[in-house]
CSV table of C-alpha atoms and ligand atoms in Angstrom, one decimal:
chain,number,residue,atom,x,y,z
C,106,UNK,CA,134.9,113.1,115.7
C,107,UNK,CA,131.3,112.4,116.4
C,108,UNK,CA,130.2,109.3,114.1
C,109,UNK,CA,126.3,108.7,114.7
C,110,UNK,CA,124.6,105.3,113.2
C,111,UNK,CA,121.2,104.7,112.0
C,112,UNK,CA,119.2,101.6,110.8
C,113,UNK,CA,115.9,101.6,109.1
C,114,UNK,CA,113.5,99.7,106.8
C,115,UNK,CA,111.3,101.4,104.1
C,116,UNK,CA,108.8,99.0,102.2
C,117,UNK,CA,108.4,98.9,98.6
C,118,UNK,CA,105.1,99.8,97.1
C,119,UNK,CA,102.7,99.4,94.2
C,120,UNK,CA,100.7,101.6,92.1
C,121,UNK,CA,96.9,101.5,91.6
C,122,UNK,CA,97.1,104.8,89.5
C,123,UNK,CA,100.5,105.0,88.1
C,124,UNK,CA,103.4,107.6,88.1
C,125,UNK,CA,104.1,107.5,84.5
C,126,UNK,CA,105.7,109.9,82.4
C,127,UNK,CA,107.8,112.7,84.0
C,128,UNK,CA,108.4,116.8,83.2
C,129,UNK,CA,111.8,116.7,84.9
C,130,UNK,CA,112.5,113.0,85.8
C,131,UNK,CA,115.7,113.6,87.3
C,132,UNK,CA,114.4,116.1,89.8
C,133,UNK,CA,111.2,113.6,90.6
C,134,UNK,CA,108.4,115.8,89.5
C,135,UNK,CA,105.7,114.0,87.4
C,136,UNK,CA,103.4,114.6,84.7
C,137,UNK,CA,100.4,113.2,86.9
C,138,UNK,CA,99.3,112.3,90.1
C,139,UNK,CA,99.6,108.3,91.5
C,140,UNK,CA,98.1,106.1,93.7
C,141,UNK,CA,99.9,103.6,95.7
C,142,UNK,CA,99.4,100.6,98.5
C,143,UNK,CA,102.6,100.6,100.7
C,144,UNK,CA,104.0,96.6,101.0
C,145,UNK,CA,104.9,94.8,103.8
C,146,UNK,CA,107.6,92.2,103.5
C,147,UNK,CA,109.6,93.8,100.0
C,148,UNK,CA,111.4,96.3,102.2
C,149,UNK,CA,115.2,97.9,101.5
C,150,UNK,CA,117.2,97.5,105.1
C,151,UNK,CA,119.6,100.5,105.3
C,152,UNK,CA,122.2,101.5,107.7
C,153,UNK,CA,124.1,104.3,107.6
C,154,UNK,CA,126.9,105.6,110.0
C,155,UNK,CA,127.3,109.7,109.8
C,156,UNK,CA,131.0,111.2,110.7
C,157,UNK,CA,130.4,114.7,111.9
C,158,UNK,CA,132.6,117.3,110.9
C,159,UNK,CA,134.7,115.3,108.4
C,160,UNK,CA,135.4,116.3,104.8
C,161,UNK,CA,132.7,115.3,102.7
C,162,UNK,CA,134.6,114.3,99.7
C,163,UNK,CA,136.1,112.0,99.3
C,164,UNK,CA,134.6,109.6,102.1
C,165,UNK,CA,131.7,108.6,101.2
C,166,UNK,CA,131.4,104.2,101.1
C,167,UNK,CA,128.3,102.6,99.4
C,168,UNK,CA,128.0,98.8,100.3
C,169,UNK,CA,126.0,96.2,99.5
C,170,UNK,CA,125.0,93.6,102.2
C,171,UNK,CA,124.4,89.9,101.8
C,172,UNK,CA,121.6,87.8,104.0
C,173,UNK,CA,125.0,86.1,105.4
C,174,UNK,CA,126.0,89.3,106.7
C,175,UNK,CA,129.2,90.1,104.6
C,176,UNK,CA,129.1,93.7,103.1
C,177,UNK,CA,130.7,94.1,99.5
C,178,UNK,CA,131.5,97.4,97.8
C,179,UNK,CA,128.8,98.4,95.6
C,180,UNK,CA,129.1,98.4,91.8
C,181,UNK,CA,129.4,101.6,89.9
C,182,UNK,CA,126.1,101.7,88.7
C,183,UNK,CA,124.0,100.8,92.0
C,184,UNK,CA,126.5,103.6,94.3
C,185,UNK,CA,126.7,106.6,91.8
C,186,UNK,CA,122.9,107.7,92.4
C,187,UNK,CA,123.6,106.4,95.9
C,188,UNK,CA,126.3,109.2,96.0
C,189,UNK,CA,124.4,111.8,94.0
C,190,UNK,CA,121.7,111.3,97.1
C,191,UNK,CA,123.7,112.0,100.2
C,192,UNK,CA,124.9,115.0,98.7
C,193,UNK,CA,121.3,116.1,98.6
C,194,UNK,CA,120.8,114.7,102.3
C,195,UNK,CA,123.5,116.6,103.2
C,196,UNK,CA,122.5,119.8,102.0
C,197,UNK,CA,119.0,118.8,103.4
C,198,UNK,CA,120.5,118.5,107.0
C,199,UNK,CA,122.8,121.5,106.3
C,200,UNK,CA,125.7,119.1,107.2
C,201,UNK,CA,129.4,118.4,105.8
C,202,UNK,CA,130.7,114.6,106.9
C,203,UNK,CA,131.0,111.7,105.1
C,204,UNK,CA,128.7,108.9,105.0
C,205,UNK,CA,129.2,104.8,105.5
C,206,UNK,CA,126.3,103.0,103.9
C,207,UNK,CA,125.1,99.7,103.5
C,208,UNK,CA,121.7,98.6,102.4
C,209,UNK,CA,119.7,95.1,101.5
C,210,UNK,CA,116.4,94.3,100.1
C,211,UNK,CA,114.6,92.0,102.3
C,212,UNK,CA,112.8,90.4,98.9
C,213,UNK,CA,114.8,87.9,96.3
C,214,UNK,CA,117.1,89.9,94.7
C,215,UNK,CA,116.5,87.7,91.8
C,216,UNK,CA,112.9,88.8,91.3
C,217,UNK,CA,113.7,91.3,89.1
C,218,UNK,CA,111.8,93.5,91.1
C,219,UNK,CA,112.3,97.3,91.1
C,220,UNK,CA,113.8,98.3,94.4
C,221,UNK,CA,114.5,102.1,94.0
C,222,UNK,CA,111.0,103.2,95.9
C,223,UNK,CA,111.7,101.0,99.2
C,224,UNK,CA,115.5,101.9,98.3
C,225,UNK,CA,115.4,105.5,98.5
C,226,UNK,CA,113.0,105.9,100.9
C,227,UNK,CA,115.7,103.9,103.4
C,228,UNK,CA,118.2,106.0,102.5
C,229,UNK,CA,116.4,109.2,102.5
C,230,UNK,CA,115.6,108.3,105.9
C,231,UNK,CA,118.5,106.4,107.7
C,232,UNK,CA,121.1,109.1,106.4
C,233,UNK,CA,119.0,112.3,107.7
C,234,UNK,CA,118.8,110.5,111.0
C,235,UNK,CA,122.4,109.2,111.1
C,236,UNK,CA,122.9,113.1,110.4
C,237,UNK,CA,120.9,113.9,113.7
C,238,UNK,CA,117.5,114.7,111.7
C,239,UNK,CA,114.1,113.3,112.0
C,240,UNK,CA,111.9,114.0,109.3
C,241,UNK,CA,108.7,114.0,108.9
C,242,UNK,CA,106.7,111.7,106.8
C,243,UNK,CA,105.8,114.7,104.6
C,244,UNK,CA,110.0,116.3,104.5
C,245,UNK,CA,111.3,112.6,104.2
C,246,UNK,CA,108.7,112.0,100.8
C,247,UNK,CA,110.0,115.3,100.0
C,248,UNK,CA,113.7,114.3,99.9
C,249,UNK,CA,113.2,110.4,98.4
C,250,UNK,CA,111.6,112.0,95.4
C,251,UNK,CA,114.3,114.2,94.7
C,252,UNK,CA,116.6,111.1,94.0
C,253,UNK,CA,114.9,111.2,91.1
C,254,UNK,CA,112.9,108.1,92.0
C,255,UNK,CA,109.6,109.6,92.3
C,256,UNK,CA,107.9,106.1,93.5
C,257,UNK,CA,110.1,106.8,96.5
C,258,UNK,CA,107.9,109.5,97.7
C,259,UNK,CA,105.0,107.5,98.4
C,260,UNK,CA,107.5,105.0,100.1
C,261,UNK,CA,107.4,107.7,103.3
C,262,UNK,CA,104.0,106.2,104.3
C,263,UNK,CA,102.1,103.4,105.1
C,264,UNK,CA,98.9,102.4,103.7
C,265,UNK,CA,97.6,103.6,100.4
C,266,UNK,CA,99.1,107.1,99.6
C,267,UNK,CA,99.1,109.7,97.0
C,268,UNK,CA,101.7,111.5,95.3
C,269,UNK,CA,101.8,114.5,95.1
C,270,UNK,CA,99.5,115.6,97.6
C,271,UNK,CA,96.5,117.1,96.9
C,272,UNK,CA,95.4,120.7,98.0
C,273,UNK,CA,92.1,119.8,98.7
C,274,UNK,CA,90.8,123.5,98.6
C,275,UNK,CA,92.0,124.3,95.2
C,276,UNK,CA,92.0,120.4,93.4
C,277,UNK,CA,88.6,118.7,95.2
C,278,UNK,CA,88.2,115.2,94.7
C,279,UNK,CA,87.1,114.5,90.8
C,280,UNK,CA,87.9,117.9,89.8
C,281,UNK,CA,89.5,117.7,86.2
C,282,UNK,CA,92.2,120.2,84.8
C,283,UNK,CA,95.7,120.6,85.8
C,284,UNK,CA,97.1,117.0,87.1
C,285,UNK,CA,100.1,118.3,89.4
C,286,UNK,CA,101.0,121.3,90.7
C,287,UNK,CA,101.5,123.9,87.7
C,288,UNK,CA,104.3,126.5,87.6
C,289,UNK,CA,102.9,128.9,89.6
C,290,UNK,CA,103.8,126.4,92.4
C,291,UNK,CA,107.4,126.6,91.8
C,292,UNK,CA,108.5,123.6,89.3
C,293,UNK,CA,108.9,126.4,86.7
C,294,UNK,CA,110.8,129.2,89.3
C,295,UNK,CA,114.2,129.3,90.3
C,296,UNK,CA,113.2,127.3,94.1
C,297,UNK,CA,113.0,124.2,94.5
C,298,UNK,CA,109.8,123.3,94.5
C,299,UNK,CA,108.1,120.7,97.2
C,300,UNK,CA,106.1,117.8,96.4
C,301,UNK,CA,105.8,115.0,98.8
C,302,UNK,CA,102.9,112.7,98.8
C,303,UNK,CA,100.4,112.3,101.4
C,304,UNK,CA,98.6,109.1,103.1
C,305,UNK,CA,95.1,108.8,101.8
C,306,UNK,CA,94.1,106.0,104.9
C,307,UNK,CA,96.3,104.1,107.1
C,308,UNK,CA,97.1,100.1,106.4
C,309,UNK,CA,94.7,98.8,109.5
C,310,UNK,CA,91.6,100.8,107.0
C,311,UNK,CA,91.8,97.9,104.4
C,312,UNK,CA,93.5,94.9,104.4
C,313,UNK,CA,94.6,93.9,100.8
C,314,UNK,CA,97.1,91.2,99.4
C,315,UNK,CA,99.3,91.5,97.4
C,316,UNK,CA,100.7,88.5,95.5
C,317,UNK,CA,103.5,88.7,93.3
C,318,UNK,CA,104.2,86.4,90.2
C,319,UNK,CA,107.6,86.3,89.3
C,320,UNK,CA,107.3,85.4,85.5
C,321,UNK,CA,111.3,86.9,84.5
C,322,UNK,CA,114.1,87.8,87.0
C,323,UNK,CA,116.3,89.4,84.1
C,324,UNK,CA,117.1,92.8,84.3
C,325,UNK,CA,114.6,95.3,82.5
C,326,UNK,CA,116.1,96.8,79.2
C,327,UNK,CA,114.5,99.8,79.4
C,328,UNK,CA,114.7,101.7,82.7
C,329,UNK,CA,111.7,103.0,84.8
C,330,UNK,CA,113.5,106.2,84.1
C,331,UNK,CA,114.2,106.0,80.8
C,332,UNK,CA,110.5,105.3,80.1
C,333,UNK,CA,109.3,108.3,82.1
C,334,UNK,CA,110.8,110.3,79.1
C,335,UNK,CA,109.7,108.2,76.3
C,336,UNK,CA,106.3,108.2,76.9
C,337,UNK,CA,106.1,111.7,76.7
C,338,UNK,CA,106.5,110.8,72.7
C,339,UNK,CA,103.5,108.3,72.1
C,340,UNK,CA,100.9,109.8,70.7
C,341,UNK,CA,98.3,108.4,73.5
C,342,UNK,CA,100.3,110.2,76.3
C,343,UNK,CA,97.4,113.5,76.3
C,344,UNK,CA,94.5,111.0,76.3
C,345,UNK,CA,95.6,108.8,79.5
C,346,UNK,CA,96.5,112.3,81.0
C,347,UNK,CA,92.8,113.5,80.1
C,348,UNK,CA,91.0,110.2,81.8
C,349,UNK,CA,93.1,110.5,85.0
C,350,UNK,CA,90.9,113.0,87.3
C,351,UNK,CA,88.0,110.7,87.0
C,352,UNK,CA,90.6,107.2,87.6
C,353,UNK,CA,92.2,109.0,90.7
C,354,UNK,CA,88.4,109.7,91.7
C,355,UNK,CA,87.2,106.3,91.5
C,356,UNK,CA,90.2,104.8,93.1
C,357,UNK,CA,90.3,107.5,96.2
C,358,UNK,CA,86.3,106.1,96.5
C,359,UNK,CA,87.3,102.7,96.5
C,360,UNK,CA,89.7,102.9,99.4
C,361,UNK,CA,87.7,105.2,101.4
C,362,UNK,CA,84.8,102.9,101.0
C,363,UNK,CA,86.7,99.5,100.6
C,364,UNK,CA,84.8,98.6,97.8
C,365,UNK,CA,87.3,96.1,95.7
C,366,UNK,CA,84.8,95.9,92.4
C,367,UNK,CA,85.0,99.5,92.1
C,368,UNK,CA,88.8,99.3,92.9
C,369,UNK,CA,89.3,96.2,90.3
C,370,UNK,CA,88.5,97.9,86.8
C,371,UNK,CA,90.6,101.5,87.1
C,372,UNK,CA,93.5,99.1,88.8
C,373,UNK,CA,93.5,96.9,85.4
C,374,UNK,CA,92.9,99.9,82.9
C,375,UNK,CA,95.9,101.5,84.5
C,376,UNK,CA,98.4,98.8,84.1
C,377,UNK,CA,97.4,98.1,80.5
C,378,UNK,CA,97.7,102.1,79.8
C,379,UNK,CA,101.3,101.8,81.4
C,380,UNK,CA,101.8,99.2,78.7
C,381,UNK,CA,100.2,100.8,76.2
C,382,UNK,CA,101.8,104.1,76.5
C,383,UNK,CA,105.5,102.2,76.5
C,384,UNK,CA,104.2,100.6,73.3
C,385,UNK,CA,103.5,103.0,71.4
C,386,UNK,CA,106.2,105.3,72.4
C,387,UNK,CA,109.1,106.2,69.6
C,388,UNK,CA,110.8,104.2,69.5
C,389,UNK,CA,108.1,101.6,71.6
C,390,UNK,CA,109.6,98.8,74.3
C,391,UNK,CA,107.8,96.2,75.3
C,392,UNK,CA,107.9,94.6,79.1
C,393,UNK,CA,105.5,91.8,78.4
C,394,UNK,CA,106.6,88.1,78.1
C,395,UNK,CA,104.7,85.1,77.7
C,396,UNK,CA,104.4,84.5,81.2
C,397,UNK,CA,103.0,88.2,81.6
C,398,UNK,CA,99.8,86.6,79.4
C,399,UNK,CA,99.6,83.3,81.2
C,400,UNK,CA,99.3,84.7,84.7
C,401,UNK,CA,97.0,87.5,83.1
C,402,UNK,CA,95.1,84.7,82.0
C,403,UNK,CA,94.7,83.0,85.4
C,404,UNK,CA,93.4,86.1,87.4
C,405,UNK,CA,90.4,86.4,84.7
C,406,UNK,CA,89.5,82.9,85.1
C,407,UNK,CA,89.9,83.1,88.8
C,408,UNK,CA,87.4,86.3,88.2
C,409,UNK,CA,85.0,84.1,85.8
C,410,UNK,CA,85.0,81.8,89.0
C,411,UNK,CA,83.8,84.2,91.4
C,412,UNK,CA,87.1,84.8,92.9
C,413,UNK,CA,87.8,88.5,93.8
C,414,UNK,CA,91.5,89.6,92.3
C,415,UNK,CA,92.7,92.1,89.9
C,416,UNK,CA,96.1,92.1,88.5
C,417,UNK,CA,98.7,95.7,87.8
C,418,UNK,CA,102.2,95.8,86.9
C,419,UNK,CA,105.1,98.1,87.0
C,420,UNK,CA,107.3,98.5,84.2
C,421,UNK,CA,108.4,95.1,83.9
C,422,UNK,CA,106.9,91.7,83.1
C,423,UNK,CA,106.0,90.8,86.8
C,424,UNK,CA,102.7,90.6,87.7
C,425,UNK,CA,100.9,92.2,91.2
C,426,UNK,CA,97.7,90.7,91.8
C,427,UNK,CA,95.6,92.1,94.1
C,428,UNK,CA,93.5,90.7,96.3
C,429,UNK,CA,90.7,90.7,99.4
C,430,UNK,CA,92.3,88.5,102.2
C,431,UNK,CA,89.4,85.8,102.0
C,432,UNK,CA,90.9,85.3,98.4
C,433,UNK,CA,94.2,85.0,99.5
C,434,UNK,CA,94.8,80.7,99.5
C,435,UNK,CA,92.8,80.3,96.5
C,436,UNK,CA,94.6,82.8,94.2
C,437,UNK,CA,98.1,81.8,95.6
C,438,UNK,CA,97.2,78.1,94.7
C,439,UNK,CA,96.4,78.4,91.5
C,440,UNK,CA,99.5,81.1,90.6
C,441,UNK,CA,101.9,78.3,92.2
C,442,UNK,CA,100.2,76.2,89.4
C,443,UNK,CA,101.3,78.0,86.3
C,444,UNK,CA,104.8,76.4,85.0
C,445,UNK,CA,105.7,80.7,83.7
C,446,UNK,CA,105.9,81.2,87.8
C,447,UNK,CA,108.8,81.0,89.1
C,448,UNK,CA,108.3,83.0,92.7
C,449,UNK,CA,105.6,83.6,94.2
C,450,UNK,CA,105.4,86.9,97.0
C,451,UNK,CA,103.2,86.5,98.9
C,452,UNK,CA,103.0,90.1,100.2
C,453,UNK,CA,100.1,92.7,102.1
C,454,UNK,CA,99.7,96.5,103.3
C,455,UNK,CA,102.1,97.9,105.6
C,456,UNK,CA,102.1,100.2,107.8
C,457,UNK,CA,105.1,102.7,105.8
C,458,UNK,CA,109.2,102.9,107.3
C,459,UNK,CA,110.6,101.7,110.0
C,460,UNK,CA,113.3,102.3,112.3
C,461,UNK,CA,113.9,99.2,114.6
C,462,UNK,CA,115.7,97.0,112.0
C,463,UNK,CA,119.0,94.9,113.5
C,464,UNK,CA,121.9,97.1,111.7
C,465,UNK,CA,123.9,95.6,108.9
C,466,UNK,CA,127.3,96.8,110.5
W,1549,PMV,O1,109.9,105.8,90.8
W,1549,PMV,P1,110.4,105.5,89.4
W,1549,PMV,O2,111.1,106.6,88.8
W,1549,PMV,O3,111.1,104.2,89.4
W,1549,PMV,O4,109.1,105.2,88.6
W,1549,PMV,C1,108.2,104.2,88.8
W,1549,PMV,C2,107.2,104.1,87.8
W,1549,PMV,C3,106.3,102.9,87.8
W,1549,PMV,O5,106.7,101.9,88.7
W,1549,PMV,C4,106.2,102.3,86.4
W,1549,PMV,C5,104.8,103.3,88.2
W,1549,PMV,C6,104.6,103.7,89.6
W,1549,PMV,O6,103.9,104.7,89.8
W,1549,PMV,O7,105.2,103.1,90.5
């Protein structure tokens, strides 16, 4: 028996443009295109230890490690898509074996914070090489998205990335129409199609904060995934699809240019449209608490001050606000400040996986 280990760390990332609303969620392939910065410190640590050769089922050991070190058996609910994912490693690798793997997020697992992104991305990428792979950036975007976490994909990168990829020749920068690849490309056809994401400029281009009020650690009632298929019923779903081309035009300007005022208002409109769409869904949910409002609150009248920062979300009621470095202390002061806050991140670019983590076993 041949039993190969490897460790890595994938960061976590946020939207500027978001991934919302899916035409087959479980396979990872959107309705639209996103935009994302790639984090620093909110990383998933993964190791996983291959066994060449062996019977694939059963075998397979999903574990959860502490900061202490001690490695518990995952629940039911956190392993099964674990599971589901090697076997689609697996048949990525062309390999049989069972897998040994153990993960941990590097940010308070009491934020609330969605980890699938950083999470599948580590596995994606510590099980193909534990299975004697290295992928690419593109083929290992490729593979985290098909966990169904389509987020994952723009996990394979550093820097500020967009998912899916763009084919410059046929979709030029503005252009309106079709969001995503159509049919023709193969979502519709019997082969699996391929959509990774690609990296629109590296971390070292633009050095942005990203600072991350923690209003509600609570679980979310309604899942990321469950709200890529109710969206799909509000009746506002067309119109956000129909203002995106010019959104995803503005926001690939402000990066290339590094122009945060340009950046600010699409980053804003976007997260409110996330919001809006999940409102007004049938039936509607709602992520938004009080604290949500308060910290809301604080970035405009940081703004009214002078003070460069624009705040986003994901689905949940935490808040991502944005920032220029120079704008870092003052904006992190005043978020300590509100009594709704209960963690602050204090988090930045990154520069996308990697593989030189201490491994958890
Ligand atoms: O990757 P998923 O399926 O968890 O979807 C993430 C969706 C949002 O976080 C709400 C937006 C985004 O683009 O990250």
């Amino acid at each position: 028996m041949r039993a190969r280990k490897a460790t890595v760390a994938a960061p976590s990332n946020i939207a500027f443009v978001k991934y919302w609303g899916a035409r087959d969620v479980e396979r990872g392939i959107p309705s639209n295109r996103s935009i994302s910065m790639t984090l620093s410190r909110c990383e998933s640590i993964c190791t996983v230890e291959f066994r060449a050769g062996e019977a694939a089922v059963p075998g397979d050991e999903v574990l959860i490690a502490s900061e202490r070190g001690s490695l518990d058996p995952a629940p039911r609910g956190f392993a099964s898509p674990v599971l589901a994912h090697l076997e689609r490693v697996r048949s990525w690798a062309g390999v049989t074996g069972p897998f040994r793997v153990a993960t941990r997020n590097t940010f308070p697992s009491a934020a609330g914070l969605a980890s699938s992104a950083s999470g599948f991305a580590a596995l994606s990428l510590a099980a193909a090489r534990a299975a004697g792979r290295q992928p690419t950036p593109v083929e290992l975007s490729d593979l985290a998205r098909r966990s169904g976490s389509g987020s994952a994909a723009r996990s394979a990168f550093g820097g500020y990335v967009e998912w899916p990829a763009r084919d410059p020749g046929r979709d030029p920068v503005g252009a309106g129409g079709v969001p995503v690849p159509d049919e023709a490309d193969g979502a519709g056809s019997g082969a699996e199609p391929s959509f990774p994401a690609m990296r629109l400029a590296s971390h070292e281009h633009w050095d942005l904060r990203d600072l991350i009020a923690i209003v509600e650690a609570s679980p979310k009632e309604v899942s990321s995934r469950e709200g890529h298929r109710r969206v799909l019923t509000s009746p506002y779903f067309e119109t956000r699809l129909g203002l995106l081309p010019t959104r995803l035009a503005e926001v690939r300007a402000a990066i290339h240019e590094r122009d945060f005022d340009r950046l600010r208002p699409v980053l804003e409109a976007e997260a409110v449209d996330l919001h809006f769409l999940a409102m007004s869904a049938r039936p509607p949910f709602h992520y938004w608490t009080p604290g949500t409002v308060e910290v809301v609150e604080a970035v405009r009248s940081l703004r009214a001050a002078g003070v460069p920062a624009a705040w986003t979300m994901d689905a949940g009621p935490n808040v991502h606000v944005i920032c220029p470095p120079e704008a870092e202390t003052e904006v992190a002061g005043r978020l300590e400040s509100l009594t709704s806050v209960r963690t602050l991140i204090e988090d930045r670019v990154g520069p996308g996986p990697r593989t030189d983590p201490e491994p958890l076993f």
